[in-house]
CSV table of C-alpha atoms in Angstrom, one decimal:
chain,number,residue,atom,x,y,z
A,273,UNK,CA,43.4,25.8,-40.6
A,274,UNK,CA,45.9,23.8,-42.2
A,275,UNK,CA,47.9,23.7,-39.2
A,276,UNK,CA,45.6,22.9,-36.8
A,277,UNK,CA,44.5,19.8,-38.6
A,278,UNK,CA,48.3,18.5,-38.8
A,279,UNK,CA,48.4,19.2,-35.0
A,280,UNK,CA,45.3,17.7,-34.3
A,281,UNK,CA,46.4,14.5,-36.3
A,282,UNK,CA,49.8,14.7,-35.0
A,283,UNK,CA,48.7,14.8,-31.3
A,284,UNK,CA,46.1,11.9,-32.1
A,285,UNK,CA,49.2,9.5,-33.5
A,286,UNK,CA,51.3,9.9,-30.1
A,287,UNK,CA,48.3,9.5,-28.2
A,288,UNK,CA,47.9,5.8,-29.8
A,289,UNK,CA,51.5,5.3,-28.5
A,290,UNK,CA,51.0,7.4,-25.2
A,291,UNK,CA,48.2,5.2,-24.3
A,292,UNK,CA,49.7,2.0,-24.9
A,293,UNK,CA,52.3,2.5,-22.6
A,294,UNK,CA,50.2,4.3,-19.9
A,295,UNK,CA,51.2,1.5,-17.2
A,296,UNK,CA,55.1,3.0,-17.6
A,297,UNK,CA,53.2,6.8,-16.0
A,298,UNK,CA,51.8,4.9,-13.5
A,299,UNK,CA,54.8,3.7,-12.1
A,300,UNK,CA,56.6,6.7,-12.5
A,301,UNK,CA,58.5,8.8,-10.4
A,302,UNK,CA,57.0,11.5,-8.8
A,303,UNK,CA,58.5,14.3,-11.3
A,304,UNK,CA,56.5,12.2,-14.4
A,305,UNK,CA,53.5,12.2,-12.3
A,306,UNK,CA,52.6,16.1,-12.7
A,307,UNK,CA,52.3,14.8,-16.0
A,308,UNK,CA,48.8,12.6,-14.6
A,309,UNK,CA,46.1,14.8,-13.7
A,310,UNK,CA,43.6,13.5,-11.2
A,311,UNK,CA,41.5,12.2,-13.2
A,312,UNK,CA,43.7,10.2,-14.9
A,313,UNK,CA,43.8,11.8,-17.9
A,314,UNK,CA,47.7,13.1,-19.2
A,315,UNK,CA,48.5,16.6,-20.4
A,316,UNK,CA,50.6,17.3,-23.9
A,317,UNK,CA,51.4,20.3,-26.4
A,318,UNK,CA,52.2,19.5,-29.8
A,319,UNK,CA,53.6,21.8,-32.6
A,320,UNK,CA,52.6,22.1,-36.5
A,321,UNK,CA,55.3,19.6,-37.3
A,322,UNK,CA,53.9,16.9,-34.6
A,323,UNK,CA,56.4,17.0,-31.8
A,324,UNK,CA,54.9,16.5,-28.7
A,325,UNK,CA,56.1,17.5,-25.1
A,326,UNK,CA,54.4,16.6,-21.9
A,327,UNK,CA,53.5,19.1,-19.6
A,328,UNK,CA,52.4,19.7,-16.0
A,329,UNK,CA,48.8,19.9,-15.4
A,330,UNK,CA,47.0,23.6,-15.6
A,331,UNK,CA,49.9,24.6,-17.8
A,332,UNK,CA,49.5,26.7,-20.9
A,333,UNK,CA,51.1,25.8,-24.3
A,334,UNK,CA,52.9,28.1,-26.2
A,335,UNK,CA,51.5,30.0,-29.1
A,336,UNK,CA,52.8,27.8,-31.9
A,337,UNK,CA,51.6,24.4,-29.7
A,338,UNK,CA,47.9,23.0,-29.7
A,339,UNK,CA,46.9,21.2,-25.9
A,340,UNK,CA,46.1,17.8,-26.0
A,341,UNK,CA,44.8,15.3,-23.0
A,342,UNK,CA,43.9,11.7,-23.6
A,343,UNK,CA,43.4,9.1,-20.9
A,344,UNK,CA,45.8,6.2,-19.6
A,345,UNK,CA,43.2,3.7,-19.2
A,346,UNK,CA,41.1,2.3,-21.9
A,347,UNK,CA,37.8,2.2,-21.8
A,348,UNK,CA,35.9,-0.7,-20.0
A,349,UNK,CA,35.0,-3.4,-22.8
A,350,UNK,CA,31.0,-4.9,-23.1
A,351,UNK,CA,30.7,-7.5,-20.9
A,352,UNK,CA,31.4,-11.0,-22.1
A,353,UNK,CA,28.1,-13.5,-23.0
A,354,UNK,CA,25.8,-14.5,-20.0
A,355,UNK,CA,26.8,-18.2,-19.6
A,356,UNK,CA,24.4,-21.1,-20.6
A,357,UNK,CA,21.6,-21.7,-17.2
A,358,UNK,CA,22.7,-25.6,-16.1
A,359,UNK,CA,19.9,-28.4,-16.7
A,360,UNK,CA,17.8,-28.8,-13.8
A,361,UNK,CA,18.6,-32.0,-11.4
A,362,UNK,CA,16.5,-35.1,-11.1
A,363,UNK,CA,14.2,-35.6,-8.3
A,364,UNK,CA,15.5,-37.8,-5.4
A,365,UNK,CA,13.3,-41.1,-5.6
A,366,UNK,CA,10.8,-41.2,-2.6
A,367,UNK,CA,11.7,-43.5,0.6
A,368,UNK,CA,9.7,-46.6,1.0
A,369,UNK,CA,6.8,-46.1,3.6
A,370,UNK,CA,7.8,-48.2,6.9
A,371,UNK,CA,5.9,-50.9,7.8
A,372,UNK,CA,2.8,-51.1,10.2
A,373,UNK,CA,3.2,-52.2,13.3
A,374,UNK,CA,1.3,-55.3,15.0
A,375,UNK,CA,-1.7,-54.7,17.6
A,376,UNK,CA,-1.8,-55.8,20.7
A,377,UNK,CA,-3.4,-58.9,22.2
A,378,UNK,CA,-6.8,-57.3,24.2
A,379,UNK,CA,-6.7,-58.2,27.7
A,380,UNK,CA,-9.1,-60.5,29.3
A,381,UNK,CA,-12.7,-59.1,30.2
A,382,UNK,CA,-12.8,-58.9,34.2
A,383,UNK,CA,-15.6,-61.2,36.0
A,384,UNK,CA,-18.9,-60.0,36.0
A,385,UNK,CA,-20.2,-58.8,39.8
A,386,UNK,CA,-23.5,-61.1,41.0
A,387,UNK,CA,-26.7,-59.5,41.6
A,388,UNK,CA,-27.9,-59.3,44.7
A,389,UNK,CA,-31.3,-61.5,46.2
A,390,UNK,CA,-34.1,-59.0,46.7
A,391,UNK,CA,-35.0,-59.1,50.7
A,392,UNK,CA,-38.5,-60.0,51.3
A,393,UNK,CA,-41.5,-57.2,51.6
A,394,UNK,CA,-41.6,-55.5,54.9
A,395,UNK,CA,-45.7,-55.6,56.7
A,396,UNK,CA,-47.8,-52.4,55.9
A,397,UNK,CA,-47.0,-50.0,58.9
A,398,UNK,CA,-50.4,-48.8,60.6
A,399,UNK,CA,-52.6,-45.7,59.0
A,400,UNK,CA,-51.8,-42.5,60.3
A,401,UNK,CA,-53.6,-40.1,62.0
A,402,UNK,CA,-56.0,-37.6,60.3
A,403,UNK,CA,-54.8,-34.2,59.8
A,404,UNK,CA,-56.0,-30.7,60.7
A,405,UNK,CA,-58.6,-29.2,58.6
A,406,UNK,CA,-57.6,-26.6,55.8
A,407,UNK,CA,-58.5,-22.6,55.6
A,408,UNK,CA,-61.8,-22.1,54.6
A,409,UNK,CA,-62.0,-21.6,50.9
A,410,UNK,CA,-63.1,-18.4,49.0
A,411,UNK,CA,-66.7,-17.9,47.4
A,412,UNK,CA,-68.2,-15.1,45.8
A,413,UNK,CA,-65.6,-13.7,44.4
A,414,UNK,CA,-66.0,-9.9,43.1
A,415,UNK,CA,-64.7,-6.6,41.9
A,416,UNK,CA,-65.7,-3.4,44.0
A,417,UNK,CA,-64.6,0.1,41.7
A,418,UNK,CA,-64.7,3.2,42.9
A,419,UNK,CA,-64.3,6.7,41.2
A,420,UNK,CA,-63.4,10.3,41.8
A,421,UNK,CA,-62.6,13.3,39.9
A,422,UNK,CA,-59.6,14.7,40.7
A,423,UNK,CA,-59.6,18.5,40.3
A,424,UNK,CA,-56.5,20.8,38.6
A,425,UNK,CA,-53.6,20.7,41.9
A,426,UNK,CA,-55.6,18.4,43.8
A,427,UNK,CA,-54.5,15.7,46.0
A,428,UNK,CA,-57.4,12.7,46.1
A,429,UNK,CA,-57.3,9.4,48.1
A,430,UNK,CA,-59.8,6.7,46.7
A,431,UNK,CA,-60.6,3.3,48.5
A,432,UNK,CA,-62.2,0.5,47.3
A,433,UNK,CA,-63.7,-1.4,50.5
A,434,UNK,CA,-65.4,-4.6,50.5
A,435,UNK,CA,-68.6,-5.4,52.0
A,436,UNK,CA,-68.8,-6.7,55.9
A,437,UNK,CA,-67.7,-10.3,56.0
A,438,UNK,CA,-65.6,-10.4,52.8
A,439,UNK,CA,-62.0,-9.9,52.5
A,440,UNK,CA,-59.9,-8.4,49.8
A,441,UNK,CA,-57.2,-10.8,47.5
A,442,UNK,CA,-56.1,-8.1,45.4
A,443,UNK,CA,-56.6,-4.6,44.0
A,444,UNK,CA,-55.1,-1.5,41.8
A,445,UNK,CA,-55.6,1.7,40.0
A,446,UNK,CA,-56.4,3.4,36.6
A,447,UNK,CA,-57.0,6.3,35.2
A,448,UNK,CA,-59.9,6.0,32.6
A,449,UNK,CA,-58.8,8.9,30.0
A,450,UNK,CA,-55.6,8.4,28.6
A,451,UNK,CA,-55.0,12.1,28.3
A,452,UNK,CA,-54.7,12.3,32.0
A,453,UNK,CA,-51.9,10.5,32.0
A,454,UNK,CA,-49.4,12.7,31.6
A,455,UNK,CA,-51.0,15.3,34.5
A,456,UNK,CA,-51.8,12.4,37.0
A,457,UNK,CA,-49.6,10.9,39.0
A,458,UNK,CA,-49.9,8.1,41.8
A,459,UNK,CA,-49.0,9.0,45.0
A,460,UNK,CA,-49.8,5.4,46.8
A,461,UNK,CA,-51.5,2.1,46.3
A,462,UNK,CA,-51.9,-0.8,48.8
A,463,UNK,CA,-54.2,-2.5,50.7
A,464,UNK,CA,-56.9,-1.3,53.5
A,465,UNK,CA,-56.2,-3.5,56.4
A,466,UNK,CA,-58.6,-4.2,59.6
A,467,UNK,CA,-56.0,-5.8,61.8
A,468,UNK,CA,-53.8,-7.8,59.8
A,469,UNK,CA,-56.9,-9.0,57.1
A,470,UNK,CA,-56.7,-6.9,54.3
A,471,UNK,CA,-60.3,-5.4,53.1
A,472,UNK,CA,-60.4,-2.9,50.6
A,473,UNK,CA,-58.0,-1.6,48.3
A,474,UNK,CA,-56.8,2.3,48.1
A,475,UNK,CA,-54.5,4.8,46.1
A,476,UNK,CA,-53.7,8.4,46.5
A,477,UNK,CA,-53.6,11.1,43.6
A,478,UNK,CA,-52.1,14.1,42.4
A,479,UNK,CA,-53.4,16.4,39.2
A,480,UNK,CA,-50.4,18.0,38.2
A,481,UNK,CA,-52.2,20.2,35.3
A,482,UNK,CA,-55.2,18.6,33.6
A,483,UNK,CA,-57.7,20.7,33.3
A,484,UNK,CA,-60.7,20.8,34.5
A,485,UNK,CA,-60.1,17.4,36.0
A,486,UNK,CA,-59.5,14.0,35.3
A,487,UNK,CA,-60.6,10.8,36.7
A,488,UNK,CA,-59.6,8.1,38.5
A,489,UNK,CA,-60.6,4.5,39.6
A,490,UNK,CA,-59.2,2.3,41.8
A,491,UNK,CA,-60.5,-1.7,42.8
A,492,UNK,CA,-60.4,-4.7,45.2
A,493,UNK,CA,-61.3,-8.1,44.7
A,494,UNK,CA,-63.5,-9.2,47.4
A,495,UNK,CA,-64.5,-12.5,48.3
A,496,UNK,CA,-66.5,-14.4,50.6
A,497,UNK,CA,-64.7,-16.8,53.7
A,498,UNK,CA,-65.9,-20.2,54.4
């Protein structure tokens, strides 16, 4: 044990002088540099009485020599102080504002136009002719409904007909029970014409399903000529 702690301390003095004159290995010729391993760091053996040799790297002391390494750079120092932050420049002053410039003169107003004399009235132009008399008007006006049962897959016209000497303005359709409505469906509705003057009203209906029957109405609006 003894001789391993005079090595060890032996080893540790050359290493102070070793270090300090690590520059001299890096400028070495290539023979010194087996000395440098590749990371830099330098291989020695040193006996119990503190002699050191230097050795190429990966070999193996002899049995009376303890290995040593140490590196040929020093270690990287704590950085220096963070320097003071300068003080913070003034504020340019603002610029003046320019000045406005001048309006314009307005321009003159234009002349205003004249108005015009107003021409003398014309004479009253001679009465016209009376015109052709008008259509007679309606009277009497009415409703004429008719009714029928429409039996389950039946196929019903009704017509509403006016009474001689009246004509028809208008007509339509319903179906009294709303629960028909989904088994009856209208097949037609228009006018009954004699000629080209309409007189009655008609529609045409089928019962898709609604049993036993179901009715329906249809009407015209009937009115007197004259």
């Amino acid at each position: 044990m003894t001789f391993i702690r005079r090595a060890v301390s032996a080893a540790a003095a050359v290493a102070v002088v070793l270090v300090a004159t690590s520059a001299d290995f890096a400028s070495a010729t290539g023979g010194e540099q087996s000395y440098i391993a590749a990371d830099g760091t330098i291989q020695g053996c040193v006996n119990s009485s503190g002699h050191l040799r230097l050795v190429e790297v990966g070999s193996v002391c002899r049995s009376h020599e303890q290995s040593v390494t140490w590196a040929q750079t020093g270690q990287e120092g704590p950085a220096g102080p963070k320097g003071d932050t300068g003080p913070k420049g003034d504020t340019g002053a603002k610029g003046d504002t320019g000045a406005k410039g001048d309006t314009g003169d307005q321009g003159p107003a234009g002349p205003a136009g004249q108005h015009g004399d107003t021409g003398p009235q014309g004479p009253a132009g001679p009465t016209g002719s009376q015109g052709p008399a008008g259509a007679p008007g309606l009277a009497g006006v009415h409703v004429v409904t008719v009714s029928k049962n429409v039996g389950v897959l039946d196929v019903v016209d009704v017509a509403a007909t006016c009474p001689d000497g009246e004509i028809a303005t208008g007509g339509g359709w319903y179906l009294p029970g709303s629960d028909a409505q989904s088994y009856g469906s209208e097949l037609h509705s228009n006018p009954i014409l004699s000629g080209t003057t309409p007189v009655g009203w008609t529609a045409g209906f089928l019962n898709g399903g609604y049993e036993p029957y179901y009715t329906a109405s249809v009407y015209a609006i009937c009115a007197k000529t004259g």
